[in-house]
Coordinates of C-alpha atoms and ligand atoms in Angstrom, one line a residue:
X1 CA -84.2 34.2 52.0
X2 CA -80.6 33.1 51.9
X3 CA -78.1 35.9 51.2
X4 CA -75.4 35.3 48.6
X5 CA -71.9 34.8 49.9
X6 CA -69.7 37.9 49.3
X7 CA -67.5 37.5 46.2
X8 CA -64.0 36.4 46.9
X9 CA -61.1 38.8 46.1
X10 CA -59.4 35.9 44.4
X11 CA -60.5 35.9 40.7
X12 CA -57.7 33.5 39.6
X13 CA -56.0 30.7 41.5
X14 CA -53.1 32.5 43.2
X15 CA -50.9 29.5 43.4
X16 CA -51.1 28.9 39.7
X17 CA -50.1 32.6 39.2
X18 CA -47.2 32.2 41.6
X19 CA -46.1 29.1 39.6
X20 CA -46.5 31.0 36.3
X21 CA -44.2 33.8 37.7
X22 CA -41.6 31.1 38.7
X23 CA -41.7 29.5 35.2
X24 CA -41.0 32.9 33.7
X25 CA -38.1 33.4 36.1
X26 CA -36.7 30.0 35.1
X27 CA -36.8 31.0 31.4
X28 CA -35.4 34.5 31.9
X29 CA -32.5 33.4 34.1
X30 CA -31.9 30.0 32.5
X31 CA -32.5 28.0 35.7
X32 CA -32.4 24.2 35.3
X33 CA -36.0 22.9 34.7
X34 CA -35.5 20.1 37.2
X35 CA -34.9 22.7 39.9
X36 CA -37.9 24.7 38.9
X37 CA -40.0 21.4 39.1
X38 CA -38.9 21.1 42.7
X39 CA -39.3 24.8 43.6
X40 CA -42.8 25.1 42.1
X41 CA -44.2 22.7 44.8
X42 CA -44.6 23.3 48.5
X43 CA -42.6 21.0 50.9
X44 CA -45.5 20.5 53.3
X45 CA -49.1 21.6 53.6
X46 CA -51.2 20.9 56.7
X47 CA -54.9 21.4 56.9
X48 CA -56.6 21.3 60.4
X49 CA -60.0 21.6 61.8
X50 CA -60.3 24.0 64.7
X51 CA -63.4 23.4 66.9
X52 CA -64.1 26.6 68.8
X53 CA -66.7 27.4 71.5
X54 CA -68.7 30.5 70.4
X55 CA -70.3 33.0 72.8
X56 CA -73.8 31.7 71.9
X57 CA -73.0 28.2 73.2
X58 CA -72.5 26.7 69.7
X59 CA -69.3 25.1 68.5
X60 CA -67.8 26.0 65.1
X61 CA -65.2 24.0 63.3
X62 CA -63.0 26.5 61.5
X63 CA -60.5 25.3 58.8
X64 CA -56.9 26.3 59.2
X65 CA -53.7 25.8 57.1
X66 CA -50.0 26.0 57.6
X67 CA -47.9 25.6 54.5
X68 CA -44.1 25.4 54.3
X69 CA -42.9 26.1 50.8
X70 CA -39.1 25.7 51.1
X71 CA -36.4 25.4 53.8
X72 CA -33.2 25.2 51.7
X73 CA -31.9 28.4 53.3
X74 CA -33.2 28.0 56.8
X75 CA -36.3 27.5 59.0
X76 CA -39.5 28.7 57.3
X77 CA -41.0 32.0 58.1
X78 CA -44.4 33.6 57.2
X79 CA -47.5 35.2 58.5
X80 CA -50.9 33.9 59.6
X81 CA -54.0 35.3 57.9
X82 CA -57.5 35.4 59.3
X83 CA -60.0 36.1 56.5
X84 CA -63.2 34.6 55.0
X85 CA -61.6 34.1 51.6
X86 CA -58.5 32.1 52.8
X87 CA -58.0 29.0 50.6
X88 CA -55.3 26.3 50.6
X89 CA -53.9 27.6 47.3
X90 CA -53.8 31.2 48.5
X91 CA -51.7 30.1 51.5
X92 CA -49.4 28.1 49.2
X93 CA -48.9 31.1 46.9
X94 CA -48.1 33.3 49.9
X95 CA -45.7 30.7 51.3
X96 CA -43.9 30.6 47.9
X97 CA -43.6 34.4 47.9
X98 CA -42.2 34.3 51.4
X99 CA -39.4 32.0 50.2
X100 CA -38.4 34.5 47.5
X101 CA -38.7 37.5 49.9
X102 CA -36.5 36.0 52.6
X103 CA -34.0 35.0 49.9
X104 CA -33.9 38.4 48.3
X105 CA -33.3 40.0 51.7
X106 CA -30.5 37.6 52.4
X107 CA -32.2 36.2 55.5
X108 CA -31.4 32.7 56.7
X109 CA -35.1 31.7 56.3
X110 CA -37.3 29.7 53.9
X111 CA -40.9 30.5 53.2
X112 CA -44.2 29.5 54.9
X113 CA -47.7 30.9 55.5
X114 CA -50.8 30.1 57.5
X115 CA -54.4 31.0 57.4
X116 CA -57.8 30.3 59.0
X117 CA -61.0 30.7 57.1
X118 CA -62.9 33.0 59.5
X119 CA -64.2 36.6 59.7
X120 CA -62.3 38.1 62.6
X121 CA -64.4 41.3 62.5
X122 CA -67.5 39.2 63.3
X123 CA -65.9 37.4 66.3
X124 CA -65.4 38.5 69.9
X125 CA -61.9 38.7 71.4
X126 CA -62.5 35.6 73.5
X127 CA -63.7 33.6 70.5
X128 CA -60.5 34.7 68.6
X129 CA -58.3 33.7 71.5
X130 CA -59.9 30.3 71.8
X131 CA -59.7 29.7 68.1
X132 CA -56.0 30.9 68.0
X133 CA -55.0 28.7 70.9
X134 CA -56.7 25.6 69.4
X135 CA -55.1 26.3 66.0
X136 CA -51.7 26.6 67.6
X137 CA -52.1 23.3 69.4
X138 CA -53.2 21.7 66.1
X139 CA -50.0 22.9 64.3
X140 CA -47.7 22.6 67.3
X141 CA -45.6 19.9 65.7
X142 CA -45.2 22.1 62.6
X143 CA -43.9 25.3 64.2
X144 CA -40.9 26.1 66.4
X145 CA -38.0 28.6 66.5
X146 CA -35.7 26.3 64.5
X147 CA -38.5 25.0 62.3
X148 CA -41.2 27.4 61.2
X149 CA -41.9 30.8 62.7
X150 CA -45.3 32.5 62.2
X151 CA -45.9 36.3 62.3
X152 CA -49.0 38.6 61.8
X153 CA -50.7 39.1 58.4
X154 CA -54.2 40.3 57.4
X155 CA -56.6 40.0 60.3
X156 CA -54.0 39.0 62.9
X157 CA -51.9 41.3 65.1
X158 CA -49.6 41.3 68.2
X159 CA -52.3 39.9 70.4
X160 CA -52.7 36.9 68.1
X161 CA -49.0 36.3 68.3
X162 CA -49.1 36.6 72.1
X163 CA -51.7 33.8 72.3
X164 CA -49.6 31.6 69.9
X165 CA -46.4 32.3 71.9
X166 CA -48.2 31.5 75.2
X167 CA -49.9 28.3 74.0
X168 CA -46.7 27.0 72.5
X169 CA -44.7 27.9 75.6
X170 CA -47.3 26.3 78.0
X171 CA -47.0 23.1 76.0
X172 CA -43.2 23.1 76.1
X173 CA -43.1 24.1 79.8
X174 CA -41.0 27.2 79.3
X175 CA -41.1 30.5 77.4
X176 CA -40.0 30.1 73.8
X177 CA -39.5 33.6 72.5
X178 CA -38.4 32.5 69.0
X179 CA -41.6 30.7 68.1
X180 CA -43.4 33.7 66.6
X181 CA -42.5 37.3 65.7
X182 CA -44.6 40.4 65.8
X183 CA -45.1 39.8 69.6
X184 CA -46.1 42.7 71.9
X185 CA -43.1 44.6 73.3
X186 CA -43.8 43.4 76.8
X187 CA -43.2 39.8 75.9
X188 CA -40.2 39.9 73.6
X189 CA -41.4 41.9 70.6
X190 CA -39.0 44.1 68.7
X191 CA -39.1 47.9 68.7
X192 CA -39.9 49.0 65.2
X193 CA -41.7 45.8 64.1
X194 CA -45.2 47.3 63.8
X195 CA -44.0 50.1 61.4
X196 CA -41.3 47.9 59.7
X197 CA -43.2 46.8 56.6
X198 CA -44.3 50.4 55.7
X199 CA -40.8 51.7 56.5
X200 CA -39.3 49.2 54.1
X201 CA -41.8 50.2 51.4
X202 CA -40.9 53.8 51.9
X203 CA -37.2 53.1 51.6
X204 CA -37.8 51.3 48.3
X205 CA -39.9 54.2 47.0
X206 CA -37.2 56.7 48.1
X207 CA -34.5 54.6 46.3
X208 CA -36.3 54.8 43.0
X209 CA -37.0 58.6 43.4
X210 CA -33.3 59.2 44.2
X211 CA -32.3 57.5 41.0
X212 CA -34.7 59.8 39.2
X213 CA -33.3 62.8 40.9
X214 CA -36.6 63.6 42.7
X215 CA -38.1 63.1 46.1
X216 CA -41.4 62.4 47.9
X217 CA -42.0 66.1 48.2
X218 CA -45.3 67.0 46.4
X219 CA -45.8 63.4 45.1
X220 CA -49.5 62.4 44.9
X221 CA -50.0 59.0 46.4
X222 CA -53.1 56.7 46.7
X223 CA -53.1 54.0 49.3
X224 CA -55.5 51.0 49.3
X225 CA -55.9 49.2 52.7
X226 CA -55.4 51.1 55.9
X227 CA -54.2 48.3 58.2
X228 CA -50.7 47.7 59.5
X229 CA -49.0 48.3 56.1
X230 CA -51.2 51.0 54.5
X231 CA -51.8 53.2 57.5
X232 CA -48.1 53.6 58.4
X233 CA -47.1 53.9 54.7
X234 CA -49.5 56.8 54.3
X235 CA -48.3 58.4 57.6
X236 CA -44.6 58.1 56.6
X237 CA -45.3 59.4 53.1
X238 CA -47.0 62.5 54.5
X239 CA -44.1 63.1 56.9
X240 CA -41.8 63.1 53.9
X241 CA -43.8 65.8 52.1
X242 CA -46.1 63.7 49.9
X243 CA -49.8 64.3 49.4
X244 CA -51.9 61.3 50.1
X245 CA -54.9 61.8 47.7
X246 CA -56.9 58.7 48.5
X247 CA -57.1 56.0 51.2
X248 CA -59.5 53.0 51.8
X249 CA -60.3 50.1 53.9
X250 CA -62.5 47.1 53.1
X251 CA -65.7 49.3 53.2
X252 CA -64.3 51.9 50.7
X253 CA -62.6 55.1 51.3
X254 CA -62.2 58.8 50.7
X255 CA -60.5 60.9 48.0
X256 CA -59.3 64.5 48.1
X257 CA -57.0 65.8 45.4
X258 CA -55.6 68.4 47.9
X259 CA -54.7 65.7 50.4
X260 CA -56.6 63.5 52.8
X261 CA -56.0 64.2 56.5
X262 CA -54.0 61.0 57.3
X263 CA -53.6 61.8 61.0
X264 CA -57.4 62.1 61.4
X265 CA -57.9 58.8 59.5
X266 CA -55.3 57.1 61.8
X267 CA -57.1 58.3 64.9
X268 CA -60.5 57.4 63.4
X269 CA -59.4 53.8 62.6
X270 CA -57.8 53.4 66.0
X271 CA -61.1 54.3 67.5
X272 CA -62.8 51.5 65.6
X273 CA -64.3 53.6 62.8
X274 CA -64.3 52.9 59.1
X275 CA -62.8 55.2 56.5
X276 CA -66.1 55.7 54.6
X277 CA -67.4 57.6 57.6
X278 CA -64.5 60.1 57.4
X279 CA -65.1 63.7 56.4
X280 CA -62.8 65.9 54.3
X281 CA -63.1 64.3 51.0
X282 CA -65.4 62.5 48.5
X283 CA -66.4 58.8 48.9
X284 CA -64.5 56.4 46.7
X285 CA -64.9 52.7 46.1
X286 CA -61.9 50.4 46.1
X287 CA -62.3 49.8 42.4
X288 CA -62.2 53.5 41.7
X289 CA -59.2 54.0 43.9
X290 CA -57.1 51.6 41.8
X291 CA -57.5 53.9 38.8
X292 CA -57.6 57.3 40.6
X293 CA -55.4 60.2 39.3
X294 CA -52.1 60.0 41.2
X295 CA -48.3 59.6 40.8
X296 CA -47.9 56.5 43.0
X297 CA -50.4 53.8 43.8
X298 CA -49.7 51.6 46.9
X299 CA -52.0 48.6 47.1
X300 CA -51.7 47.5 50.8
X301 CA -54.7 45.2 51.2
X302 CA -55.2 41.9 49.3
X303 CA -54.2 40.1 46.1
X304 CA -55.3 40.6 42.5
X305 CA -56.5 44.2 42.6
X306 CA -54.8 45.1 39.4
X307 CA -55.9 42.6 36.7
X308 CA -56.1 42.6 32.9
X309 CA -59.5 44.1 33.4
X310 CA -58.3 47.4 34.8
X311 CA -54.5 47.6 34.3
X312 CA -54.9 49.8 31.2
X313 CA -56.8 52.4 33.2
X314 CA -54.2 52.8 36.0
X315 CA -53.0 56.4 36.1
X316 CA -50.0 56.0 38.5
X317 CA -46.6 55.6 36.9
X318 CA -45.2 53.9 40.0
X319 CA -46.7 51.1 41.9
X320 CA -45.5 50.1 45.4
X321 CA -46.7 46.6 46.3
X322 CA -47.3 46.9 50.1
X323 CA -49.6 43.9 49.7
X324 CA -48.6 40.4 48.5
X325 CA -49.7 39.6 45.0
X326 CA -51.8 42.7 44.2
X327 CA -50.9 42.6 40.4
X328 CA -51.6 39.5 38.3
X329 CA -49.0 38.4 35.7
X330 CA -51.4 39.5 32.8
X331 CA -51.7 43.0 34.4
X332 CA -47.9 43.1 34.9
X333 CA -47.4 42.9 31.1
X334 CA -50.0 45.7 30.4
X335 CA -48.4 47.9 33.1
X336 CA -44.9 47.3 31.7
X337 CA -46.2 48.2 28.2
X338 CA -47.6 51.4 29.6
X339 CA -44.3 52.4 31.2
X340 CA -45.5 51.8 34.8
X341 CA -42.7 50.8 37.2
X342 CA -43.9 48.2 39.7
X343 CA -41.9 47.7 42.9
X344 CA -42.7 44.1 43.5
X345 CA -44.0 42.7 46.8
X346 CA -41.0 40.6 47.6
X347 CA -38.9 43.8 47.7
X348 CA -41.4 46.5 48.6
X349 CA -43.1 44.8 51.6
X350 CA -40.1 42.9 52.9
X351 CA -39.4 45.3 55.8
X352 CA -41.8 43.3 58.0
X353 CA -39.9 40.0 57.7
X354 CA -36.6 41.8 58.1
X355 CA -37.5 43.1 61.5
X356 CA -39.2 39.8 62.3
X357 CA -35.8 38.3 61.7
X358 CA -34.3 40.9 64.1
X359 CA -37.0 40.0 66.6
X360 CA -36.1 36.3 66.3
X361 CA -32.4 37.0 66.7
X362 CA -33.0 39.2 69.7
X363 CA -35.3 36.6 71.3
X364 CA -32.7 33.8 70.8
X365 CA -30.0 36.1 72.4
X366 CA -32.3 37.5 75.0
X367 CA -30.7 40.9 74.2
X368 CA -32.8 43.7 72.8
X369 CA -31.8 46.5 70.5
X370 CA -32.7 50.2 70.5
X371 CA -35.3 51.4 67.9
X372 CA -32.8 53.5 65.9
X373 CA -30.5 50.5 65.7
X374 CA -33.4 48.4 64.3
X375 CA -34.3 51.0 61.8
X376 CA -30.8 51.6 60.6
X377 CA -30.2 47.8 60.1
X378 CA -33.6 47.6 58.3
X379 CA -32.6 50.4 56.0
X380 CA -29.2 48.7 55.3
X381 CA -30.8 45.3 54.3
X382 CA -33.7 46.7 52.3
X383 CA -31.4 49.2 50.4
X384 CA -28.9 46.5 49.6
X385 CA -31.7 44.2 48.2
X386 CA -33.0 47.2 46.3
X387 CA -29.6 47.9 44.8
X388 CA -29.1 44.3 43.8
X389 CA -32.6 44.2 42.2
X390 CA -32.0 47.5 40.4
X391 CA -28.6 46.3 39.0
X392 CA -30.3 43.1 37.7
X393 CA -33.2 45.1 36.3
X394 CA -30.8 47.4 34.3
X395 CA -28.5 44.6 33.3
X396 CA -31.2 42.2 32.1
X397 CA -33.5 44.9 30.8
X398 CA -36.4 43.1 32.5
X399 CA -39.1 44.2 34.9
X400 CA -38.3 44.9 38.6
X401 CA -40.4 41.9 39.5
X402 CA -38.4 39.5 37.3
X403 CA -35.2 41.0 38.5
X404 CA -36.2 40.6 42.2
X405 CA -37.6 37.1 41.7
X406 CA -34.5 36.2 39.6
X407 CA -32.0 37.2 42.3
X408 CA -34.1 35.4 44.9
X409 CA -34.9 32.2 43.1
X410 CA -31.3 31.8 42.0
X411 CA -30.1 31.9 45.6
X412 CA -32.6 29.3 46.6
X413 CA -31.7 27.2 43.6
X414 CA -28.0 27.4 44.6
X415 CA -28.7 26.4 48.2
X416 CA -30.8 23.5 47.0
X417 CA -28.0 22.3 44.7
X418 CA -25.3 22.8 47.4
X419 CA -27.3 20.8 49.9
X420 CA -28.0 18.0 47.4
X421 CA -31.1 15.8 47.1
X422 CA -31.8 13.5 50.0
X423 CA -31.5 10.5 50.1
Ligands
NAD501 P1 -54.3 44.4 58.1 O1 -55.3 43.4 58.5 O2 -53.6 45.1 59.2 O3 -55.0 45.5 57.2 C1 -55.6 45.1 56.0 C2 -56.3 46.3 55.4 O4 -56.9 46.0 54.2 C3 -57.5 46.8 56.3 O5 -57.5 48.2 56.3 C4 -58.7 46.3 55.6 O6 -59.9 47.0 55.9 C5 -58.3 46.4 54.2 N1 -59.0 45.5 53.3 C6 -59.5 44.3 53.5 N2 -60.1 43.8 52.4 C7 -60.0 44.8 51.5 C8 -60.5 45.0 50.2 N3 -61.2 44.0 49.6 N4 -60.3 46.2 49.5 C9 -59.6 47.1 50.2 N5 -59.1 47.1 51.4 C10 -59.4 45.9 52.0 O7 -53.3 43.7 57.2 P2 -51.8 44.1 56.9 O8 -50.9 43.4 57.8 O9 -51.7 45.5 56.7 O10 -51.5 43.4 55.5 C11 -51.9 44.0 54.2 C12 -51.2 43.4 53.1 O11 -49.8 43.5 53.3 C13 -51.4 41.9 52.9 O12 -51.3 41.6 51.5 C14 -50.2 41.2 53.6 O13 -49.9 39.9 53.2 C15 -49.1 42.2 53.3 N6 -48.0 42.2 54.2 C16 -48.1 42.5 55.5 C17 -47.0 42.5 56.3 C18 -47.1 42.8 57.8 O14 -46.0 42.9 58.4 N7 -48.2 43.0 58.4 C19 -45.8 42.2 55.8 C20 -45.6 42.0 54.4 C21 -46.8 42.0 53.6

């Protein structure tokens, strides 16, 4: 009997949602419609077939994408996702959000994203390596240190970046450090890159709390997704005195109102375990976690986890978007109506691309910085972007998302106008 395919996490077309957000930014900030018509499209989208030899002797042809949304402010930058639900429109949405994120942070980059439709958890390391190397050679004319620079995202990590770096370099005949970021430290990675996204999320949360005259001490936080972003965010939050009341991975998670043992969860995940096996709390599903009783909810997994179907039941009064696109536009309106403050993805998870920028700069200069230098510069850039967003939020009496997107889109629009339309 055939088993039904698992349901995708994408309930709505993410690219349409990203475009809807852009139209709203255009209206709110009075941006010329002709510019919005340009910015709503992706500059280039490449789809490739990736034939890969599998351990059982078969050959599977995986589908891969690399999309550049915009390069008005510099070469495009964005992660590569390995996940069964990857679609062309998901990659386009993620590429567009990268443009806004790089712009908000003031980085000299445009936005891009890549993805391969595959289940990395069901593949061996050698299968993943062969697939990654073939994918790299299929998109070798699209990427490059002055052109488009990939990085890790869901389902990819430093090893994946090492294989891309090596394949690209072998084809060029010399090591090209600037072609990817998120590389292992031994081959030109940056200190602080692994923790950077979570660190940036924490800086944003601390900035809001400071403005409210409070701190992380005693704050109850629920974290969805315990990968790169979620696990470090939970760890840092606990170090600052918060209580992490719930955590999860793709198989569900655990809840404990008195605090989950995040250090134990960290060790358990590093050992290859799943969080649902963890002791010291009650089992919780990912759906339950979204509406669990807490002060702060940090979605750090995939898109569209807060929708119009559950937004009304969210108990947290602050949402930190560690993930890209976890709140749909319809849910945004409900949350705003309920007085929930959402720290949007382009601000709250931008720490990763900021340190990726540092890694790219260090690679080009072949001169590497100390970790406290990396973290101090990260703090400076994220805090400046937070302050600019907050000022616009107060000035315009709009949401933090509209404020962040507004600042970002206007910068890209300005660059586009300054460069002019070719030919
Ligand atoms: P990751 O692969 O390291 O971790 C993803 C985590 O989410 C894993 O714990 C996985 O089990 C869990 N997960 C998967 N499907 C889930 C589901 N349906 N429900 C609940 N949990 C699920 O990925 P990551 O790099 O931590 O990325 C997470 C999010 O953060 C993504 O939206 C990504 O685009 C975004 N992001 C990542 C970075 C980065 O530097 N890695 C930077 C900015 C934004």
